[in-house]
Structures are given as C-alpha cells and as structure tokens.
C-alpha cells in the first residue's frame, strides 16, 4: 500500500465507510474510534458486493473488515445460513464468532461457531433452528452438511479466512466439497497472510474479478492489539526479535528471558546485529544494575534484557513494549511483566515469542487471563503447527 493511501485512511471514521447506524453503534461499543487500514480499504468494496482478496495477518483488524460489511448486508432480516466463514482452527473459529457476536449485538442476527472435538448434537440443534452466519472449521462443517443439518441454499457471502493456513493443514479437499454445496452466485472474500501459488489457485477458482487489498507488515501490531503471540521455532527467536526491533516505534523495550545466561545471550546477539542492549539480572553488581536502569530510563539504551527476578520492583515508566523472549513459566509472571508497559491501552505493547514446546504454557496463560492472545504469523518464521 502506498504511503498516500495510508495518510488518507488515517482520518477516516467508521461512519464515512457507509455502515448502518446499528453497526456503527456496535463498533462504538467495541471502543473502536477509527478503522484500521484493512478495514478502511475493504469495507466500502465489500459493501458494494465485490469479491476481495485481503493480504493481512491477525492483528490488523481483518475480522471486522469482513464481519462488519456482512452484518450490514444481512440486516434486512434474519434468514437461514446466509453467510459462511471458513477458518483453519477451532481457536480462530471461536475468536471470529466472538467478534461477529459482539458486532451483531444490535442487529438481531444469529451466529454460531461450528468446530470439531466437541459433541455434534448442540451444534445440530442450533443449526436446525436457523443461524444467519455460520463460522466453521471445514471438517466439522462437512459432517453437518452430510447429515443435512444445514443447507446453504440462501448463502450470499463466503469468507475463506487464513486461506494459507487452511491449505497448509490439508483442507483443500474439504473446501472444494463445501464450495460445491453452496450457490455459485455469491460474494467471496479470501484472507491470507501470504500468497503462495496454492492460495492464488484457490482464489482463481472461487473468486470473481477480486480486488486485492494488501496491508503492510507494519500493521502486524495494529491498533487495539495489546497482546500478540508470535509462533517461531526456538532457534529462530533471535532473528525474529531483531526483525521486530527494526520497528522504530519501539522506543524503549523490556525483554524478558527465563535465565541469566539467556539474557546475556540475547544481549550479545542483539549487539552483534547492531542493536544497543544491556542485561539486567542477579549476576550483575548493584552498581551495574543501577547504571543499566538509569541509562534505560534516560533513553540512552533502547533495549533492556531482564530475568523475572530482576524485574521485581523495577519501576520504569515510559516502556513502550514488553517482549517475552521465553514464555513465562507462571501465568502470574505474564501478568506482572505485561503490567510494566505504561501504555497498556495503546497498540502492540506485549509480544510473546512462542516455540512449539511453549504452546501449552501459552494456553494456560490464556485460561488464567481469560483472554485469547492473537497469534501473529510472520511469513518465514512461523513453524506452521499452531493449529489445535
Ligand atoms: P484481528 O486482526 O481481526 O484479529 O483483530 C485484532 C484485534 O484488533 C481484535 O482484538 C479487535 O477487537 C481489534 N480491532 C479490530 N478493529 C479495530 C479498530 N478499528 N480499532 C481498534 N481495535 C480494533
């Protein structure tokens, strides 16, 4: 996207996008003041009924970019199964349904998350009663289609969310069968973080003259995202960290590692990459620690790498970002660490680098904080096995 477009969209409001007042109320209730770039670009086109390809990752506000125009279109009155969103994982399925549910509050429209690993019966009952917007993982949806629990004769909009992940997970045959069972004349929107040839082929097959919208990598930490988890193999964490630190908006960054050695290693690697950093842990003398802290506070050092022990009682105002290089062992530590950012209400404050062996720990943290942390998949770094 060109810089000009970015500047233009920066001043837009949701009302400028042509949404119904009831939807605008839900957006207001959600606390959103301005559309994110993907929303500003996608919503007007989606409202016109255009097919779309959105190249955007989690954290850019892509869900609302398709959810709001769909709700807007369906507001005319409830009818059965008029929109279908396909997602790769049950986590995303639940997350997308929660978003729809939130935005649908003043619309009277019914939404349902349909995913595997749970009993069929409650989903069957709900589907048979009539659902306006079905959000589903492909396998479980096929089960319901085969049992004729749901019929998509009235379907108007299909969304393929995180299409690259769906194909990576081998869902191509299921998607083909599902699309074969829905009306040909419909609006189709495809969202994907990357555009490998397989996704291109999928879009050629199912989309008509799609408009392509791309939002840049910088939007990874989009407005409103205060937490994000980056799936990454352990050995590539430093490289990803260096990438993330290229963002100049990260003025003062506090990085946590599990061990003192880990902290020293991160400092060494960052310094080698030309990023000024200092370690702060129990092996440092009091003098060294005070000095490091002062330099950090005064902005002389941009990056401070600490262990949990060292962070207790650390009073540093003005930290823009906390990065968990290792996933904290105790959920409480996560909450403590995150509490260090002085601007929890603003964007992209707390990143956690998660290697495959740390997935379970992240899930525990999510249970304790009662919130799912959005996954941000950086092309070339994600280990591709974040699906449940
Ligand atoms: P998504 O990329 O759809 O996963 O959205 C990431 C997060 O951004 C979600 O927590 C949304 O609630 C939030 N969000 C979406 N749109 C906006 C907006 N316009 N302003 C602030 N937060 C938003």
Short mmCIF file of C-alpha atoms and ligand atoms in Angstrom, two decimals:
data_model
loop_
_atom_site.label_atom_id
_atom_site.label_comp_id
_atom_site.label_asym_id
_atom_site.label_seq_id
_atom_site.Cartn_x
_atom_site.Cartn_y
_atom_site.Cartn_z
CA UNK A 1 0.00 0.00 0.00
CA UNK A 2 1.30 3.43 -0.85
CA UNK A 3 2.04 5.99 1.81
CA UNK A 4 -0.62 8.29 0.32
CA UNK A 5 -3.31 5.70 0.90
CA UNK A 6 -2.19 5.30 4.48
CA UNK A 7 -2.42 9.03 5.11
CA UNK A 8 -5.84 9.18 3.53
CA UNK A 9 -7.27 6.36 5.57
CA UNK A 10 -5.82 7.70 8.80
CA UNK A 11 -8.51 10.39 9.07
CA UNK A 12 -11.48 8.25 8.12
CA UNK A 13 -14.20 7.35 10.59
CA UNK A 14 -16.41 4.26 10.50
CA UNK A 15 -19.37 6.50 9.58
CA UNK A 16 -17.52 7.50 6.38
CA UNK A 17 -17.49 3.88 5.26
CA UNK A 18 -21.24 3.68 4.71
CA UNK A 19 -22.21 1.31 7.53
CA UNK A 20 -25.70 1.09 9.06
CA UNK A 21 -26.22 3.08 12.32
CA UNK A 22 -26.79 -0.14 14.32
CA UNK A 23 -23.44 -1.48 13.19
CA UNK A 24 -21.83 1.87 13.96
CA UNK A 25 -23.24 1.57 17.47
CA UNK A 26 -21.62 -1.87 17.92
CA UNK A 27 -18.32 -0.52 16.65
CA UNK A 28 -18.60 2.30 19.16
CA UNK A 29 -19.46 -0.19 21.93
CA UNK A 30 -16.35 -2.16 20.98
CA UNK A 31 -14.36 1.02 21.61
CA UNK A 32 -13.04 1.42 18.07
CA UNK A 33 -12.61 5.03 17.05
CA UNK A 34 -11.03 4.67 13.61
CA UNK A 35 -10.96 1.90 11.04
CA UNK A 36 -7.64 0.11 10.61
CA UNK A 37 -6.11 0.31 7.09
CA UNK A 38 -7.52 -3.06 6.02
CA UNK A 39 -10.97 -2.02 7.27
CA UNK A 40 -10.85 1.35 5.54
CA UNK A 41 -9.95 -0.31 2.27
CA UNK A 42 -12.05 -3.47 2.45
CA UNK A 43 -15.35 -2.32 3.96
CA UNK A 44 -16.52 0.01 1.13
CA UNK A 45 -15.65 -2.62 -1.51
CA UNK A 46 -17.29 -5.42 0.45
CA UNK A 47 -20.42 -3.30 0.84
CA UNK A 48 -20.55 -2.98 -2.94
CA UNK A 49 -20.61 -6.77 -3.13
CA UNK A 50 -17.16 -7.07 -4.67
CA UNK A 51 -15.03 -10.20 -4.31
CA UNK A 52 -11.93 -9.47 -2.28
CA UNK A 53 -8.51 -10.85 -1.51
CA UNK A 54 -7.18 -9.39 1.72
CA UNK A 55 -3.50 -9.93 2.32
CA UNK A 56 -3.35 -9.29 6.01
CA UNK A 57 -2.34 -11.01 9.18
CA UNK A 58 -4.02 -11.44 12.51
CA UNK A 59 -3.78 -8.23 14.44
CA UNK A 60 -4.64 -5.95 11.54
CA UNK A 61 -8.36 -5.89 12.31
CA UNK A 62 -9.12 -8.18 9.38
CA UNK A 63 -12.01 -9.91 11.15
CA UNK A 64 -14.03 -6.71 11.43
CA UNK A 65 -13.02 -5.90 7.84
CA UNK A 66 -15.25 -8.75 6.65
CA UNK A 67 -17.62 -9.10 9.63
CA UNK A 68 -18.97 -5.54 9.57
CA UNK A 69 -19.99 -5.46 5.88
CA UNK A 70 -21.50 -8.95 6.16
CA UNK A 71 -23.62 -7.91 9.12
CA UNK A 72 -24.56 -4.73 7.29
CA UNK A 73 -25.75 -6.72 4.30
CA UNK A 74 -27.68 -9.28 6.33
CA UNK A 75 -29.51 -6.74 8.46
CA UNK A 76 -32.54 -6.75 6.16
CA UNK A 77 -33.95 -9.63 8.20
CA UNK A 78 -32.87 -12.97 9.56
CA UNK A 79 -32.91 -15.94 7.23
CA UNK A 80 -31.05 -19.21 7.27
CA UNK A 81 -27.32 -19.59 6.66
CA UNK A 82 -26.69 -16.54 4.54
CA UNK A 83 -23.02 -16.18 5.33
CA UNK A 84 -20.33 -18.79 5.88
CA UNK A 85 -16.86 -18.15 7.26
CA UNK A 86 -14.35 -20.99 6.98
CA UNK A 87 -11.40 -20.92 9.39
CA UNK A 88 -8.48 -23.32 9.82
CA UNK A 89 -8.56 -23.88 13.57
CA UNK A 90 -11.13 -24.08 16.28
CA UNK A 91 -9.39 -21.25 18.15
CA UNK A 92 -9.79 -18.91 15.22
CA UNK A 93 -13.33 -20.17 14.68
CA UNK A 94 -14.28 -19.27 18.24
CA UNK A 95 -12.45 -15.95 18.04
CA UNK A 96 -14.16 -14.93 14.79
CA UNK A 97 -17.57 -15.96 16.14
CA UNK A 98 -16.96 -13.87 19.26
CA UNK A 99 -16.20 -10.90 17.04
CA UNK A 100 -19.37 -11.40 14.99
CA UNK A 101 -21.39 -11.86 18.15
CA UNK A 102 -20.06 -8.58 19.54
CA UNK A 103 -20.71 -6.61 16.35
CA UNK A 104 -24.14 -8.28 15.82
CA UNK A 105 -25.49 -7.14 19.14
CA UNK A 106 -27.89 -4.53 17.74
CA UNK A 107 -28.72 -6.45 14.58
CA UNK A 108 -30.77 -9.41 15.83
CA UNK A 109 -28.70 -11.73 13.65
CA UNK A 110 -27.68 -15.17 14.95
CA UNK A 111 -24.16 -16.51 14.73
CA UNK A 112 -22.71 -19.93 15.55
CA UNK A 113 -19.21 -21.41 15.80
CA UNK A 114 -19.08 -24.92 14.35
CA UNK A 115 -15.89 -26.86 15.07
CA UNK A 116 -14.72 -30.37 15.81
CA UNK A 117 -13.63 -32.05 19.03
CA UNK A 118 -16.95 -31.36 20.77
CA UNK A 119 -20.37 -33.07 20.63
CA UNK A 120 -22.32 -32.69 17.38
CA UNK A 121 -25.73 -32.51 18.99
CA UNK A 122 -25.80 -28.94 20.39
CA UNK A 123 -24.47 -27.62 17.05
CA UNK A 124 -27.07 -29.71 15.19
CA UNK A 125 -29.90 -28.28 17.29
CA UNK A 126 -28.71 -24.72 16.82
CA UNK A 127 -28.18 -25.13 13.08
CA UNK A 128 -31.62 -26.62 12.61
CA UNK A 129 -33.24 -23.69 14.44
CA UNK A 130 -31.67 -21.32 11.95
CA UNK A 131 -28.41 -19.40 12.06
CA UNK A 132 -27.66 -16.35 9.91
CA UNK A 133 -23.89 -16.51 10.00
CA UNK A 134 -22.06 -19.82 10.34
CA UNK A 135 -18.38 -19.73 11.30
CA UNK A 136 -16.86 -23.17 10.84
CA UNK A 137 -13.80 -25.35 10.50
CA UNK A 138 -14.06 -27.38 7.27
CA UNK A 139 -14.12 -30.95 8.66
CA UNK A 140 -16.91 -30.45 11.15
CA UNK A 141 -18.98 -28.40 8.71
CA UNK A 142 -18.85 -31.27 6.20
CA UNK A 143 -20.19 -33.61 8.90
CA UNK A 144 -23.18 -31.32 9.32
CA UNK A 145 -23.67 -30.91 5.58
CA UNK A 146 -23.67 -34.67 5.08
CA UNK A 147 -26.25 -35.04 7.83
CA UNK A 148 -28.25 -32.23 6.22
CA UNK A 149 -28.22 -30.29 9.46
CA UNK A 150 -27.52 -27.19 7.45
CA UNK A 151 -28.37 -26.13 3.91
CA UNK A 152 -26.75 -23.20 2.19
CA UNK A 153 -29.35 -22.51 -0.50
CA UNK A 154 -29.66 -18.88 0.61
CA UNK A 155 -25.95 -18.27 1.06
CA UNK A 156 -24.83 -14.81 -0.05
CA UNK A 157 -21.29 -14.46 1.29
CA UNK A 158 -18.42 -16.90 1.70
CA UNK A 159 -15.23 -15.98 3.56
CA UNK A 160 -12.10 -18.10 3.45
CA UNK A 161 -10.16 -16.85 6.46
CA UNK A 162 -6.44 -17.58 6.80
CA UNK A 163 -6.59 -19.43 3.49
CA UNK A 164 -2.85 -20.16 3.51
CA UNK A 165 -3.15 -21.94 6.85
CA UNK A 166 -6.19 -23.90 5.71
CA UNK A 167 -4.27 -25.21 2.73
CA UNK A 168 -1.16 -25.90 4.83
CA UNK A 169 -3.34 -28.02 7.05
CA UNK A 170 -4.55 -30.05 4.09
CA UNK A 171 -8.11 -28.72 3.96
CA UNK A 172 -8.22 -28.28 0.17
CA UNK A 173 -10.49 -31.35 -0.46
CA UNK A 174 -12.93 -30.29 2.27
CA UNK A 175 -13.05 -26.72 0.98
CA UNK A 176 -13.78 -28.00 -2.53
CA UNK A 177 -16.64 -30.12 -1.30
CA UNK A 178 -18.10 -27.31 0.78
CA UNK A 179 -17.91 -24.77 -2.06
CA UNK A 180 -19.55 -27.38 -4.29
CA UNK A 181 -22.53 -27.38 -1.93
CA UNK A 182 -23.17 -23.62 -1.88
CA UNK A 183 -24.63 -21.27 -4.51
CA UNK A 184 -22.36 -20.18 -7.35
CA UNK A 185 -23.66 -16.63 -7.30
CA UNK A 186 -22.32 -15.22 -4.11
CA UNK A 187 -19.73 -12.81 -2.81
CA UNK A 188 -16.43 -14.42 -1.84
CA UNK A 189 -13.71 -12.88 0.30
CA UNK A 190 -10.39 -14.57 0.88
CA UNK A 191 -7.98 -13.51 3.60
CA UNK A 192 -4.46 -14.78 3.83
CA UNK A 193 -1.19 -13.67 5.41
CA UNK A 194 0.78 -14.94 2.43
CA UNK A 195 0.04 -15.61 -1.23
CA UNK A 196 1.73 -18.87 -2.25
CA UNK A 197 0.73 -20.38 -5.64
CA UNK A 198 -1.78 -22.71 -3.94
CA UNK A 199 -3.70 -19.77 -2.49
CA UNK A 200 -3.58 -18.00 -5.84
CA UNK A 201 -5.01 -21.10 -7.48
CA UNK A 202 -7.76 -21.26 -4.87
CA UNK A 203 -8.69 -17.63 -5.46
CA UNK A 204 -8.74 -18.11 -9.24
CA UNK A 205 -11.10 -20.99 -8.75
CA UNK A 206 -13.54 -19.39 -6.35
CA UNK A 207 -13.36 -15.62 -6.70
CA UNK A 208 -14.67 -13.41 -9.49
CA UNK A 209 -12.55 -10.43 -10.52
CA UNK A 210 -11.34 -9.98 -6.97
CA UNK A 211 -10.00 -6.68 -5.73
CA UNK A 212 -6.69 -7.26 -3.95
CA UNK A 213 -6.01 -5.37 -0.75
CA UNK A 214 -2.68 -5.59 0.96
CA UNK A 215 -1.69 -4.07 4.23
CA UNK A 216 1.97 -3.93 5.06
CA UNK A 217 3.91 -5.83 7.66
CA UNK A 218 3.98 -2.78 9.90
CA UNK A 219 0.33 -3.37 10.63
CA UNK A 220 1.29 -6.56 12.44
CA UNK A 221 0.81 -4.72 15.67
CA UNK A 222 -2.33 -2.92 14.63
CA UNK A 223 -4.49 -0.61 16.64
CA UNK A 224 -6.13 -2.18 19.63
CA UNK A 225 -3.83 -5.16 19.84
CA UNK A 226 -2.21 -5.04 23.22
CA UNK A 227 -1.00 -8.64 23.26
CA UNK A 228 0.31 -10.82 20.49
CA UNK A 229 1.91 -14.25 20.34
CA UNK A 230 4.44 -14.97 17.60
CA UNK A 231 4.85 -18.67 16.83
CA UNK A 232 8.51 -19.25 15.97
CA UNK A 233 10.99 -22.13 16.27
CA UNK A 234 13.27 -21.65 19.27
CA UNK A 235 16.43 -21.37 17.20
CA UNK A 236 14.95 -18.51 15.17
CA UNK A 237 13.77 -16.40 18.09
CA UNK A 238 16.74 -14.03 17.99
CA UNK A 239 16.28 -13.43 14.26
CA UNK A 240 12.60 -12.67 14.72
CA UNK A 241 13.41 -10.42 17.68
CA UNK A 242 15.87 -8.48 15.53
CA UNK A 243 13.17 -8.13 12.85
CA UNK A 244 10.65 -6.84 15.36
CA UNK A 245 13.14 -4.36 16.80
CA UNK A 246 13.53 -2.77 13.38
CA UNK A 247 10.27 -1.02 14.15
CA UNK A 248 11.35 2.45 15.21
CA UNK A 249 8.12 2.87 17.19
CA UNK A 250 9.68 0.55 19.75
CA UNK A 251 11.34 3.32 21.72
CA UNK A 252 12.09 1.50 24.92
CA UNK A 253 11.77 -2.21 25.04
CA UNK A 254 11.96 -4.50 28.02
CA UNK A 255 12.77 -8.08 27.08
CA UNK A 256 12.33 -11.00 29.45
CA UNK A 257 14.29 -14.22 29.34
CA UNK A 258 13.97 -17.26 31.59
CA UNK A 259 17.63 -17.43 32.63
CA UNK A 260 20.57 -15.13 33.24
CA UNK A 261 22.52 -16.90 30.52
CA UNK A 262 19.61 -16.40 28.20
CA UNK A 263 19.62 -12.68 28.96
CA UNK A 264 23.35 -12.41 28.28
CA UNK A 265 23.00 -14.36 25.04
CA UNK A 266 20.19 -12.14 23.78
CA UNK A 267 22.22 -9.01 24.58
CA UNK A 268 25.23 -10.43 22.75
CA UNK A 269 23.17 -11.41 19.70
CA UNK A 270 21.42 -8.06 19.56
CA UNK A 271 24.68 -6.17 19.85
CA UNK A 272 26.07 -8.25 17.01
CA UNK A 273 23.05 -7.20 14.97
CA UNK A 274 23.86 -3.56 15.76
CA UNK A 275 21.13 -3.05 18.37
CA UNK A 276 22.20 -1.48 21.65
CA UNK A 277 21.09 -3.61 24.57
CA UNK A 278 22.00 -4.22 28.20
CA UNK A 279 21.32 -7.13 30.52
CA UNK A 280 19.92 -6.78 33.98
CA UNK A 281 19.97 -9.81 36.25
CA UNK A 282 21.12 -11.22 39.57
CA UNK A 283 24.73 -11.78 38.46
CA UNK A 284 25.25 -8.09 37.82
CA UNK A 285 26.56 -5.91 40.63
CA UNK A 286 24.18 -3.45 42.20
CA UNK A 287 26.17 -0.67 40.57
CA UNK A 288 25.84 -2.22 37.14
CA UNK A 289 22.12 -2.73 37.62
CA UNK A 290 21.51 0.83 38.76
CA UNK A 291 23.54 2.13 35.85
CA UNK A 292 21.67 -0.04 33.33
CA UNK A 293 18.35 1.08 34.71
CA UNK A 294 19.30 4.75 34.61
CA UNK A 295 20.56 4.52 31.07
CA UNK A 296 17.35 2.80 30.09
CA UNK A 297 15.18 5.40 31.83
CA UNK A 298 17.06 8.24 30.19
CA UNK A 299 16.62 6.63 26.81
CA UNK A 300 20.36 6.02 26.33
CA UNK A 301 19.66 2.32 25.92
CA UNK A 302 16.69 1.27 23.86
CA UNK A 303 16.60 -2.35 24.93
CA UNK A 304 16.90 -3.81 28.41
CA UNK A 305 17.01 -7.57 28.78
CA UNK A 306 16.00 -8.88 32.19
CA UNK A 307 15.08 -12.01 34.08
CA UNK A 308 11.96 -12.21 36.21
CA UNK A 309 13.92 -11.89 39.45
CA UNK A 310 15.49 -8.68 38.25
CA UNK A 311 12.19 -7.21 37.19
CA UNK A 312 10.61 -7.30 40.65
CA UNK A 313 10.36 -3.76 41.89
CA UNK A 314 11.58 -2.40 38.61
CA UNK A 315 9.88 0.93 38.16
CA UNK A 316 10.37 2.07 34.63
CA UNK A 317 7.85 4.43 33.22
CA UNK A 318 7.55 5.03 29.53
CA UNK A 319 8.27 1.47 28.39
CA UNK A 320 6.67 1.12 25.00
CA UNK A 321 6.98 -2.62 24.60
CA UNK A 322 7.50 -5.75 26.61
CA UNK A 323 8.75 -8.79 24.75
CA UNK A 324 8.70 -12.23 26.32
CA UNK A 325 11.63 -13.94 24.64
CA UNK A 326 10.66 -17.03 26.62
CA UNK A 327 7.08 -17.76 27.60
CA UNK A 328 6.81 -17.14 31.36
CA UNK A 329 6.59 -20.30 33.45
CA UNK A 330 3.89 -18.88 35.69
CA UNK A 331 0.80 -17.13 34.34
CA UNK A 332 1.16 -14.57 37.15
CA UNK A 333 4.56 -13.62 35.76
CA UNK A 334 2.94 -12.89 32.43
CA UNK A 335 0.51 -10.50 34.08
CA UNK A 336 3.34 -8.85 36.05
CA UNK A 337 5.53 -8.42 33.03
CA UNK A 338 2.74 -7.01 30.92
CA UNK A 339 1.92 -4.59 33.71
CA UNK A 340 5.30 -3.00 33.04
CA UNK A 341 4.18 -1.19 29.94
CA UNK A 342 2.97 2.22 30.84
CA UNK A 343 0.54 2.30 27.95
CA UNK A 344 -1.42 -0.88 28.08
CA UNK A 345 -4.28 0.84 26.30
CA UNK A 346 -2.31 1.60 23.17
CA UNK A 347 -1.02 -0.54 20.38
CA UNK A 348 1.26 -3.55 20.18
CA UNK A 349 2.52 -3.47 23.70
CA UNK A 350 3.24 -7.03 24.67
CA UNK A 351 4.73 -9.62 22.38
CA UNK A 352 5.46 -13.20 23.31
CA UNK A 353 7.72 -15.39 21.19
CA UNK A 354 6.36 -18.92 21.37
CA UNK A 355 8.25 -22.02 20.27
CA UNK A 356 6.39 -25.33 19.75
CA UNK A 357 7.29 -26.58 23.24
CA UNK A 358 5.71 -23.47 24.75
CA UNK A 359 2.24 -23.78 23.20
CA UNK A 360 0.77 -25.48 26.28
CA UNK A 361 2.13 -22.75 28.56
CA UNK A 362 0.59 -20.02 26.42
CA UNK A 363 -2.76 -21.82 26.60
CA UNK A 364 -2.51 -21.93 30.40
CA UNK A 365 -1.78 -18.22 30.46
CA UNK A 366 -4.78 -17.57 28.22
CA UNK A 367 -7.02 -19.52 30.59
CA UNK A 368 -5.76 -17.57 33.59
CA UNK A 369 -6.12 -14.14 31.99
CA UNK A 370 -9.46 -15.20 30.48
CA UNK A 371 -8.49 -13.98 27.05
CA UNK A 372 -7.16 -15.45 23.85
CA UNK A 373 -3.99 -13.77 22.69
CA UNK A 374 -3.98 -13.18 18.93
CA UNK A 375 -1.37 -15.20 17.02
CA UNK A 376 0.71 -13.19 14.61
CA UNK A 377 2.30 -15.31 11.97
CA UNK A 378 5.35 -13.73 10.36
CA UNK A 379 5.97 -15.31 6.96
CA UNK A 380 9.17 -17.32 7.04
CA UNK A 381 9.22 -17.60 10.82
CA UNK A 382 6.02 -19.37 11.87
CA UNK A 383 6.60 -23.08 12.50
CA UNK A 384 3.18 -23.72 10.99
CA UNK A 385 1.87 -26.02 13.67
CA UNK A 386 -0.14 -23.63 15.76
CA UNK A 387 -3.35 -25.38 14.89
CA UNK A 388 -5.09 -27.31 17.59
P1 LIG B 1 -7.97 -9.23 14.05
O1 LIG B 1 -6.84 -8.84 13.16
O2 LIG B 1 -9.27 -9.28 13.34
O3 LIG B 1 -7.67 -10.50 14.80
O4 LIG B 1 -8.15 -8.06 15.14
C1 LIG B 1 -7.18 -7.83 16.13
C2 LIG B 1 -7.73 -7.02 17.30
O5 LIG B 1 -7.97 -5.67 16.92
C3 LIG B 1 -9.02 -7.54 17.87
O6 LIG B 1 -8.86 -7.64 19.27
C4 LIG B 1 -10.05 -6.50 17.53
O7 LIG B 1 -11.03 -6.40 18.54
C5 LIG B 1 -9.22 -5.23 17.44
N1 LIG B 1 -9.73 -4.25 16.47
C6 LIG B 1 -10.26 -4.52 15.25
N2 LIG B 1 -10.58 -3.36 14.62
C7 LIG B 1 -10.22 -2.36 15.43
C8 LIG B 1 -10.30 -0.92 15.33
N3 LIG B 1 -10.78 -0.32 14.25
N4 LIG B 1 -9.84 -0.20 16.37
C9 LIG B 1 -9.33 -0.82 17.46
N5 LIG B 1 -9.24 -2.15 17.63
C10 LIG B 1 -9.68 -2.91 16.62
#
